[in-house]
Structures are given as structure tokens and as C-alpha cells.
Short mmCIF file of C-alpha atoms and ligand atoms in Angstrom, two decimals:
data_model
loop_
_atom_site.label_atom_id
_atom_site.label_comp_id
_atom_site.label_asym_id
_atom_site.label_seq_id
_atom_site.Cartn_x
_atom_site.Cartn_y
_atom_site.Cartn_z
CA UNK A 1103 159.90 60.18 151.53
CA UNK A 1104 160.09 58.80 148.01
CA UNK A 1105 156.96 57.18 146.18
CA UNK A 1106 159.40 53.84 146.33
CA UNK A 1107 159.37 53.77 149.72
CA UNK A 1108 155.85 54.24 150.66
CA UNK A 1109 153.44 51.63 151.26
CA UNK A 1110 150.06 53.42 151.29
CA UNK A 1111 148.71 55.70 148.63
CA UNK A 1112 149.40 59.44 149.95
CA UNK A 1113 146.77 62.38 148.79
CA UNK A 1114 147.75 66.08 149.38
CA UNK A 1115 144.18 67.94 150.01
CA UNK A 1116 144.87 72.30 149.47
CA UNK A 1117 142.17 73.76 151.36
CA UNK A 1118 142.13 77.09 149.46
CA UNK A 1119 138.45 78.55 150.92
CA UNK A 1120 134.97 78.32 149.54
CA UNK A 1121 131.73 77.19 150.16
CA UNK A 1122 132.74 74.00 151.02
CA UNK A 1123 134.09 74.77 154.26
CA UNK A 1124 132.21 77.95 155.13
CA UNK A 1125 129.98 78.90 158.02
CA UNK A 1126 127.03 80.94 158.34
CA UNK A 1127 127.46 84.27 160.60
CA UNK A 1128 124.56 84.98 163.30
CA UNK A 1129 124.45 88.33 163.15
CA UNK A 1130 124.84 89.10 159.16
CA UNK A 1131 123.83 86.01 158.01
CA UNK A 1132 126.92 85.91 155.46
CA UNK A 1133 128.75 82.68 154.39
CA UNK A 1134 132.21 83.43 154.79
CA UNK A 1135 135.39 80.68 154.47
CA UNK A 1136 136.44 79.44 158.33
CA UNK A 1137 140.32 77.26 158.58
CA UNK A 1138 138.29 73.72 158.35
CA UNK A 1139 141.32 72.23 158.65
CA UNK A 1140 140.08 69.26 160.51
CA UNK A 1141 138.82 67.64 157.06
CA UNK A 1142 139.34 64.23 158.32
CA UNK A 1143 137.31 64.81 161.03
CA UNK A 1144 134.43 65.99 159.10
CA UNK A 1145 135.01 63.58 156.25
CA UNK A 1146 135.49 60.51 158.54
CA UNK A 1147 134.61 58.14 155.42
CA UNK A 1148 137.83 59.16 154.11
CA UNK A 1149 139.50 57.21 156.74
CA UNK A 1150 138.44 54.38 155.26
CA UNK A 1151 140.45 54.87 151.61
CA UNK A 1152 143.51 53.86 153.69
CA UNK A 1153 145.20 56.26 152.29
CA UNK A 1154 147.76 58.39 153.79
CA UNK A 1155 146.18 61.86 153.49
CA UNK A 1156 147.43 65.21 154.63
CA UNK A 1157 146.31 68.71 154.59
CA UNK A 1158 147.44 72.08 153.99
CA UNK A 1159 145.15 75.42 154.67
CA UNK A 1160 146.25 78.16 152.48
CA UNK A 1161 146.14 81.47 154.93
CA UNK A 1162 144.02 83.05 154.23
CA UNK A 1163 141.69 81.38 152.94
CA UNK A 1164 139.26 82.66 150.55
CA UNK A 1165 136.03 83.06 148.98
CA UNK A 1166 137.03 82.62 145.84
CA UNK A 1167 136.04 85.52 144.30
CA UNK A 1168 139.17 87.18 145.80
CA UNK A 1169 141.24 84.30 143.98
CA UNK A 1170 144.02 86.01 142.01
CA UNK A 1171 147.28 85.03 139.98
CA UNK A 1172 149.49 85.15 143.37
CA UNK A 1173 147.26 83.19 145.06
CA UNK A 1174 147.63 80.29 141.77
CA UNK A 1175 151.27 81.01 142.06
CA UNK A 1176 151.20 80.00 146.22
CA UNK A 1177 148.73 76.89 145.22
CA UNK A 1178 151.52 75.85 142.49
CA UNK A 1179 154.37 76.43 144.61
CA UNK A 1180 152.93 74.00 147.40
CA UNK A 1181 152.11 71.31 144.85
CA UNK A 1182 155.66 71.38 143.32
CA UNK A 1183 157.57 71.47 146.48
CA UNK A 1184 154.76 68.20 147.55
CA UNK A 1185 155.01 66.44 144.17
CA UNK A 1186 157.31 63.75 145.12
CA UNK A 1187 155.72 62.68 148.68
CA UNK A 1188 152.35 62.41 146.89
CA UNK A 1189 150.43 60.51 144.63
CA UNK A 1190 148.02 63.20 143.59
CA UNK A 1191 146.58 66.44 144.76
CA UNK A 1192 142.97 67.43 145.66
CA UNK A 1193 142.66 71.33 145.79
CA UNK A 1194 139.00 72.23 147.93
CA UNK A 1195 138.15 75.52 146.19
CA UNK A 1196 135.22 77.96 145.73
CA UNK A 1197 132.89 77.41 142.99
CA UNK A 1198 132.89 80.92 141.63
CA UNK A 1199 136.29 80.93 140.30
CA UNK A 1200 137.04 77.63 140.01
CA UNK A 1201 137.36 77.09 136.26
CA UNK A 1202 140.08 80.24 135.94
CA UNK A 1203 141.76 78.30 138.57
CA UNK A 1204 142.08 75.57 136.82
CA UNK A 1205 142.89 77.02 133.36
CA UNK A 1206 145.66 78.79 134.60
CA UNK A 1207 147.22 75.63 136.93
CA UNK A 1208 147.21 73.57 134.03
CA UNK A 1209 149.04 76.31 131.89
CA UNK A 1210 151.26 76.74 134.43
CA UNK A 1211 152.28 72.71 135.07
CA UNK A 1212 154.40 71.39 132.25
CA UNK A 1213 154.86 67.66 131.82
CA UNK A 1214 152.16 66.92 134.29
CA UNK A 1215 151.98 63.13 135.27
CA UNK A 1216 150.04 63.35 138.70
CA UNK A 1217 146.29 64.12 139.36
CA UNK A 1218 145.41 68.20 139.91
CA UNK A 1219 141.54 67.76 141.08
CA UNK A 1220 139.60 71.13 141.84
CA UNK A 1221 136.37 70.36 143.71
CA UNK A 1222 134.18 72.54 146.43
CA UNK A 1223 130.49 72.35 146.99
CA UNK A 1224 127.46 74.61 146.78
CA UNK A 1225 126.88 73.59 149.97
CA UNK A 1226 129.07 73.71 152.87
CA UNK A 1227 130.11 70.41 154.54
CA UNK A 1228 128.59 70.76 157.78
CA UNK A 1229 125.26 71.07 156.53
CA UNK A 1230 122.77 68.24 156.06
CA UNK A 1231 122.20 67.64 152.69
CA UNK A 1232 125.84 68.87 151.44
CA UNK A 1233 127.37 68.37 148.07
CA UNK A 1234 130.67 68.61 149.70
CA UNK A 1235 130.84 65.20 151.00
CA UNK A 1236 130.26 62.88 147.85
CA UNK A 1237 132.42 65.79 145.60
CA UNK A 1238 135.12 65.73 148.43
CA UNK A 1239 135.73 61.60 148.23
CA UNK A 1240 135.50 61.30 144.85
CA UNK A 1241 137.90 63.61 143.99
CA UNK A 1242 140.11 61.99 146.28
CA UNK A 1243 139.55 58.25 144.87
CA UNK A 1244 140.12 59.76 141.43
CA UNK A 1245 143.35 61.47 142.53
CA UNK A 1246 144.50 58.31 143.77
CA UNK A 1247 143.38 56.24 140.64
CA UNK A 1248 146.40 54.28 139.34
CA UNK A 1249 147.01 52.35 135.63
CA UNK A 1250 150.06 50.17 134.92
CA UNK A 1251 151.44 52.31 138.12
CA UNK A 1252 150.62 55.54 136.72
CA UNK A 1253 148.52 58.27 137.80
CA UNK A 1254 145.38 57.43 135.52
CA UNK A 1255 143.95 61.28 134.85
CA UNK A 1256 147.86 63.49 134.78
CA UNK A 1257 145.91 66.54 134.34
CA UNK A 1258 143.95 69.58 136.13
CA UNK A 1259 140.68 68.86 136.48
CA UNK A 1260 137.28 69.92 137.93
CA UNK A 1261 135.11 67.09 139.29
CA UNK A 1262 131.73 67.99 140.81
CA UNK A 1263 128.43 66.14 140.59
CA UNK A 1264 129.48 62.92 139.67
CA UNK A 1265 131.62 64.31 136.32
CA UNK A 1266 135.15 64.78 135.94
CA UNK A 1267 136.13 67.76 133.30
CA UNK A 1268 138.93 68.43 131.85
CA UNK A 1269 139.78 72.15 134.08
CA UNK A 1270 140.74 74.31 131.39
CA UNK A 1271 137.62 73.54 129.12
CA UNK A 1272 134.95 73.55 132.74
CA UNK A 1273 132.89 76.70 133.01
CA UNK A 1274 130.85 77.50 136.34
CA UNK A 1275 127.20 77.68 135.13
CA UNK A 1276 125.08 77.70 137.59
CA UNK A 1277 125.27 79.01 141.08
CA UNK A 1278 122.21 77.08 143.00
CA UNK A 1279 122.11 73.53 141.47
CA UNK A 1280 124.32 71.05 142.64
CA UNK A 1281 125.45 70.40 138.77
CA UNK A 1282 127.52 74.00 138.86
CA UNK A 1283 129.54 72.97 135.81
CA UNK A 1284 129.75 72.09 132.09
CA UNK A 1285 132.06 71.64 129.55
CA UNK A 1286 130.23 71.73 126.78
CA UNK A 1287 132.87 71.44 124.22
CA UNK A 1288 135.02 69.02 125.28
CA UNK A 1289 133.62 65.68 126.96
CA UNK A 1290 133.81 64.52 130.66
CA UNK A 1291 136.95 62.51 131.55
CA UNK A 1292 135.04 60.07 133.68
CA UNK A 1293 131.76 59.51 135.16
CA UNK A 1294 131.18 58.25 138.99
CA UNK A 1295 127.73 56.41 139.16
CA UNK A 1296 128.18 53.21 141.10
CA UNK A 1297 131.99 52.42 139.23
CA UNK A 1298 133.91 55.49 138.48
CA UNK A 1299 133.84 55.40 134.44
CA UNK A 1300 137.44 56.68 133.14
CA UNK A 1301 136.68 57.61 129.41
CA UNK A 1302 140.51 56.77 128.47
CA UNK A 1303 140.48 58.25 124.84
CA UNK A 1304 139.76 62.18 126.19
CA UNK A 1305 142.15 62.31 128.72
CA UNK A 1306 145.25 64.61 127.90
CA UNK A 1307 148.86 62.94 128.37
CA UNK A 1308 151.89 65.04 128.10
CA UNK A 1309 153.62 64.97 124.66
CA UNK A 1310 157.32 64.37 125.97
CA UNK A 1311 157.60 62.80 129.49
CA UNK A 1312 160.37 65.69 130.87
CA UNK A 1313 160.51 67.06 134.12
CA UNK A 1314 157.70 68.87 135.75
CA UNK A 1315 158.29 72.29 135.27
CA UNK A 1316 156.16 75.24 136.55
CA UNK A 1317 155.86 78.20 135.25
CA UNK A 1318 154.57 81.23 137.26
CA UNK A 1319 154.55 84.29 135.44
CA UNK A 1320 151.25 86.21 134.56
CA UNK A 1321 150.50 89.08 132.87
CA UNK A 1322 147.60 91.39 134.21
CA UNK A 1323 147.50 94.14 131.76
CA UNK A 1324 144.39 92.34 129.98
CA UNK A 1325 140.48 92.47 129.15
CA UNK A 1326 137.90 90.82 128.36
CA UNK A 1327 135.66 92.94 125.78
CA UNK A 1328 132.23 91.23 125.76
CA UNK A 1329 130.57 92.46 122.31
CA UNK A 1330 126.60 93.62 122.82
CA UNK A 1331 124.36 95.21 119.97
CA UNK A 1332 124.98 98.95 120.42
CA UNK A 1333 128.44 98.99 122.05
CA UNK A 1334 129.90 102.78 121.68
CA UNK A 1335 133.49 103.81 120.01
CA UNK A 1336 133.46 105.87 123.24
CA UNK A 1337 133.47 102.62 125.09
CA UNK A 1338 135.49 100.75 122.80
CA UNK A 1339 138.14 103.00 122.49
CA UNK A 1340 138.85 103.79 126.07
CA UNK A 1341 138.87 100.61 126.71
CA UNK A 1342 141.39 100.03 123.87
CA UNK A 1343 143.62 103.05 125.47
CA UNK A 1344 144.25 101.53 128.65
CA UNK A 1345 148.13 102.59 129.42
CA UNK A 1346 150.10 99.55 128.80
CA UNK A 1347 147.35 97.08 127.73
CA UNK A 1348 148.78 94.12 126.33
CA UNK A 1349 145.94 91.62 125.13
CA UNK A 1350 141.92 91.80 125.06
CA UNK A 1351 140.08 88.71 124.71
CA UNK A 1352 137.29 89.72 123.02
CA UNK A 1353 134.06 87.92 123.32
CA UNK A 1354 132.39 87.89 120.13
CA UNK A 1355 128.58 86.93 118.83
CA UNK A 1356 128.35 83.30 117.54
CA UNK A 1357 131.19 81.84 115.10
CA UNK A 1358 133.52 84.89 115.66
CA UNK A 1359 131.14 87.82 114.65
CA UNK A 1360 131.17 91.75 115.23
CA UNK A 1361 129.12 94.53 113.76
CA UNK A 1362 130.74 95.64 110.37
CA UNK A 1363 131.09 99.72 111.60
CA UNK A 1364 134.66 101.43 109.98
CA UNK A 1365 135.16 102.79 113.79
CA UNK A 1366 135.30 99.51 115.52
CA UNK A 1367 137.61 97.64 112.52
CA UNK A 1368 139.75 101.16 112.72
CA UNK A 1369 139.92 100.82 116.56
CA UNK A 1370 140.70 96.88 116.48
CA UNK A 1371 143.62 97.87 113.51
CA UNK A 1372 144.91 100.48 116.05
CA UNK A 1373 145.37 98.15 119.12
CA UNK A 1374 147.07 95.60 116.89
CA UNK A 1375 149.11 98.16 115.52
CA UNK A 1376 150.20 99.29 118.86
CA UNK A 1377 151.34 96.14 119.77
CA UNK A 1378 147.90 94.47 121.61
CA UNK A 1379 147.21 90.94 121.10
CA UNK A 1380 143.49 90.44 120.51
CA UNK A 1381 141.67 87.31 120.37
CA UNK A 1382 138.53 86.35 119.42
CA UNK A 1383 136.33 83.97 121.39
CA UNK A 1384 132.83 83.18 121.16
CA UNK A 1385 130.08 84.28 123.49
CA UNK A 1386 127.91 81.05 122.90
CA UNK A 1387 128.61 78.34 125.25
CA UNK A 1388 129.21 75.86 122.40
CA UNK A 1389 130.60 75.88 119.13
CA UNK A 1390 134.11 77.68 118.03
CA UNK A 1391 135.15 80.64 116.28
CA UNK A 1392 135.42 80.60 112.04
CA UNK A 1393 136.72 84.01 111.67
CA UNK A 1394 135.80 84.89 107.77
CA UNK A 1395 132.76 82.63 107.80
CA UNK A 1396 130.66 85.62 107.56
CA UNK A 1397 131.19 89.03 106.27
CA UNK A 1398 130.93 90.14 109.84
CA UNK A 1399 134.31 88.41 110.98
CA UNK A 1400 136.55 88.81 108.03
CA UNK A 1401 137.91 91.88 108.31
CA UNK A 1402 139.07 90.87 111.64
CA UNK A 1403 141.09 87.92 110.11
CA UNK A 1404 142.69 90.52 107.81
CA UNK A 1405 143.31 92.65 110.91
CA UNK A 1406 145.41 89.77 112.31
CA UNK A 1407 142.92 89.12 115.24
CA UNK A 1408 143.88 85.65 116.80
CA UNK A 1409 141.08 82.89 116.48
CA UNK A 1410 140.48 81.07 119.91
CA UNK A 1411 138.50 78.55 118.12
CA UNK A 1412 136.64 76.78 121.39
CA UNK A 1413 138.17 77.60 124.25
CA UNK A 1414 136.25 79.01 126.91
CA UNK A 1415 136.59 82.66 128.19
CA UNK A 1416 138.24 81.22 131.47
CA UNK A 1417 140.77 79.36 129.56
CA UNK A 1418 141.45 82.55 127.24
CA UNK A 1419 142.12 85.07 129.81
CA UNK A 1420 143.79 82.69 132.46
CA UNK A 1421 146.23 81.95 128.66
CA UNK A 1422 146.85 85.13 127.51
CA UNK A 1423 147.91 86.17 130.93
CA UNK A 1424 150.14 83.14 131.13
CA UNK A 1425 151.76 84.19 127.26
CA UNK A 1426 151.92 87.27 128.12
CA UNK A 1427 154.29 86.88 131.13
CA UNK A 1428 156.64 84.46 129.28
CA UNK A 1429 159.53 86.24 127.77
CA UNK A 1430 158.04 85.28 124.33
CA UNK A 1431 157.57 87.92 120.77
CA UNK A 1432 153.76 89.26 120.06
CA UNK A 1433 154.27 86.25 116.83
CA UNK A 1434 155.13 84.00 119.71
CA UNK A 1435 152.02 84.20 121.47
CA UNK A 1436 149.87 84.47 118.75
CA UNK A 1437 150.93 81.23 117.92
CA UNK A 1438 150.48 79.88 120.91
CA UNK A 1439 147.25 81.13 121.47
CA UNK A 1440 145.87 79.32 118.45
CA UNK A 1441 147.10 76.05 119.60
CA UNK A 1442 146.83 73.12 122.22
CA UNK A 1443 148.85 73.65 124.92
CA UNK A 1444 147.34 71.33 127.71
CA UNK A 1445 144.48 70.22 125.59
CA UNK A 1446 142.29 73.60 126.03
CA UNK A 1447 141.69 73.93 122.65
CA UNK A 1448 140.22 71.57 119.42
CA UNK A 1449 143.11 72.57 116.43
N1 LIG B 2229 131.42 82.39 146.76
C1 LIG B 2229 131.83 81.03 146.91
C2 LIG B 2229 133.25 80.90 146.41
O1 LIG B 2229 133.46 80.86 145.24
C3 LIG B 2229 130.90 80.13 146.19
C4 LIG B 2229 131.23 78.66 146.28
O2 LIG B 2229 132.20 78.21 146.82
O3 LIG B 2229 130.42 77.88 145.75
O4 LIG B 2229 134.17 80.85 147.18
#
């Protein structure tokens, strides 16, 4: 049907796995994901949004643990070929990967203009005091919010807890509190208390209002290299010979920073030089990368390591991956690595 012709507002809800709809088993005592497709039924308050509201049970469905780039490439593929019949999409998700999820939809969307909302619970729904329920309507409210008779938030985006983030600057950080996630540098798109507060200035709008196009190539021949005091050139370099690596993000200590040993610049000149991208993002939750600030990172700006500046480590990976399986030159990608591409980095 087209959006002219409908009368009521029309939500598409992906039930992809998670907590959110998982049961408990007797005998193991394991959570594991069950079809839940009856959301309706256990959501009955949505009923009274008036909304037309469908959904669609990915099969399997999945802790999310087990969440992988085919799996963002089926979620994509559903939401392109529903675009037109709906107003906006909720996607019900597991907490654990949540953030890569949403880093890599909203690298693979171009010219977004409809709501992407991840949400899940820590929690499952059927349980008394569940998350799931307040996360669950929300989401939905927001991905039917309207301005001027446009989607208001046309972006990817985690809510949870009463906080919308943008998705591709969230990070999961903690695993028993019903806050699970931050985005610490960027700030939350809109609050829900007792009005749902849009903060209008933060949220991203696509530069040139073209066609939605998806893109749903990835690359896995990546790594992330987390730096710790006392890392080996055993470990470095084995890591660095991986047949047919491509890119390492590597996660560095505070604005950029690495021990100033010949072995590791030599081995970080030697993957460059064999044609590996490497970028360089921070280990500290806030904060950005200032490669040459200290001794410590400037020989890794003359190696022609890429600065990430303050994206997180989900956004890095889930981008590199996304570069890397675009028919684009090792220049290309650097490029586009140190810029805003959906908003998932500050230039
Ligand atoms: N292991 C679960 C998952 O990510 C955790 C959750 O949903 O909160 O699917």
C-alpha cells in the first residue's frame, strides 16, 4: 500500500532474538531466544497506539552473540523491501551486540529518512518486573514520531532506559542494570520522562535527500588489536600476518598512544606497507584520538595510521568492514574512515 493511502500510522517490529523474548529452560536453567511472535499479545498496551503494527520473526532467531554480517544483511533486506508500507521500523534485539548492529545498519542505509530503533531488554518480557515493556513502547512511539510529516529521528538508533542514542556512537556497558548503554561522546537524541524530549539540534539528517540505497557488502578479514602494557612482537606480529588481513582497528591507550619500541613501529610500517589499513581508536570510553600529541603517537601519524578520532570500537570495526567491502582504493577508505559518514564521528 502506499504511505498516501493509509490512514493509520503503520510500525514494522523485526524480532531478531534476545533477552527480550527469551525463556528460562527447566532442566539447564539457560535463557535461550523462543519465536515470541505474538508481541501484541504480550504487549497489549500497544494496541492502544492505534497504530497499524506488524511483525516479522527472523528464523532463527538469536542470542545475539551469534549476530553476524549476514544476519545485518537479512535485517536490511527486510527493511528495504518494507520501507514503503511503513512509517518506521522497531528491530527487538539482544543487548550484547546491539551497538555493532546498529553501527553497521546505519553504514549500510544511505539517505535514510525513516526511524531504525534497536531496543531489547535485560529482562525478558514475560517476567514481572521487565525492562522490555516500557523499552518495547517507546521505541515504537518514537518510530512513529512525525514533524511537518516527516519521520522526526531518520536515523539508526538504540533507545533503552528512557534515552534515545544515536546507534553508531551507543556502546553496551553494562550487562545487569537496566541502563545497559552510553554514548558518552555524542549526546542522547531524546529523553522519555513523562513527554518524550526530542533534542532537535543532535539528530543526524541526510546531506542530499536521494533514494534510499543499501549497501550490503562487508569485509571480514579484520581485527581489533587492543594495546596492554607488555604486549609481545610475538603476539603482535602474528597477529599482523594473518593471510589476507585487510584492516586492524587498533585500540590504543588514551589520546591515540602506544609504547615507543622500534619492533612494534617496524611491525605497524610493515602491515601498512603490505597494504593493511590500520586505525587508531582509543581505549577510554571518552575523549578522541590526537595522534602526535605525545611522543608516543607520532610516529604512528608518520606511519600513515588512520586517526578514528571518537568513534567507538563498535562503530570502527562494523566501518572498516563496511569500506572494506566497497569496491573503493586503500586512499579511499582511509579517507573515509576519518570522516562522518552517518554522523559516527566528531571531524
Ligand atoms: N545474551 C543476550 C543477547 O544479547 C543478552 C540480552 O539480550 O540482553 O541476545
Amino acid at each position: 500500500m502506499s504511505p498516501e493511502k493509509r490512514e493509520k500510522t503503520s510500525i514494522l517490529i523485526i524480532y531478531t532474538g534476545g533477552t527480550i523474548g527469551m525463556v528460562q529452560h527447566l532442566e539447564s536453567g539457560t535463557l535461550s531466544p523462543v519465536k515470541f511472535d505474538q508481541i501484541l499479545k504480550e504487549v497489549p498496551e500497544l494496541n492502544k497506539f492505534n497504530y497499524n503494527i506488524k511483525t516479522i520473526v527472523l528464523n532463527p532467531v538469536l542470542d545475539s552473540s551469534n549476530m553476524n554480517p549476514s544476519v545485518w544483511v537479512k535485517i536490511a533486506l527486510i527493511i528495504k523491501k518494507n520501507y514503503n508500507t511503513y512509517d518506521g521500523f522497531v528491530i527487538l534485539h539482544g543487548t550484547d551486540t546491539m551497538a555493532y548492529t546498529a553501527s553497521a545498519l546505519s553504514f549500510m542505509f544511505e539517505n535514510l529518512d525513516k526511524p531504525i530503533i534497536l531496543t531489547g531488554s535485560q529482562l525478558p518480557i514475560g517476567t514481572i518486573r521487565t525492562d522490555g515493556k516500557e523499552n518495547l513502547i517507546t521505541s515504537v512511539e518514537i518510530a512513529a514520531a512525525k514533524q511537518g510529516g516527516k519521520s522526526k529521528i531518520p536515523e539508526v538508533c538504540i533507545y533503552f532506559d528512557f534515552k534515545l542514542y544515536r546507534g553508531n556512537r551507543t556502546v553496551k556497558r553494562d550487562s545487569e542494570q537496566f541502563s545497559a548503554f552510553h554514548s558518552v561522546n555524542y549526546p542522547a537524541l531524546a529523553v522519555a520522562g513523562v513527554d518524550i524530549r526530542y533534542s532537535d539540534e543532535f539528530i543526524y539528517h541526510p546531506e542530499n535527500n536521494g533514494i534510499l540505497k543499501i549497501n550490503t557488502r562487508f569485509d571480514d578479514n579484520v581485527v581489533i588489536l587492543k594495546m596492554f602494557p607488555g604486549i609481545s612482537e610475538k603476539v603482535f606480529n602474528s597477529i599482523i600476518d594473518i593471510p589476507g588481513l585487510k584492516g586492524i582497528v587498533l585500540e590504543t591507550f588514551g589520546s591515540g598512544n602506544v609504547p615507543t619500541s622500534l619492533w612494534l613501529i617496524n611491525c605497524i610500517k610493515k602491515a601498512i606497507k603490505n597494504g593493511i589499513v590500520v586505525l587508531n581508536i582509543t581505549q577510554c570510553e571518552g575523549g578522541r584520538v590526537i595522534m602526535g600529541q605525545y611522543e608516543t603517537s607520532l610516529e604512528l601519524l608518520n606511519a600513515g595510521v588512520v586517526s578514528g578520532k571518537d568513534m567507538t570500537a563498535e562503530a570502527a570495526i562494523t566501518k572498516l568492514m563496511f569500506l572494506l567491502g566497497q569496491s573503493l582504493s586503500n586512499n579511499e577508505i582511509k579517507m573515509y574512515l576519518n570522516k562522518s559518514l552517518r554522523g559516527e564521528i566528531s571531524e
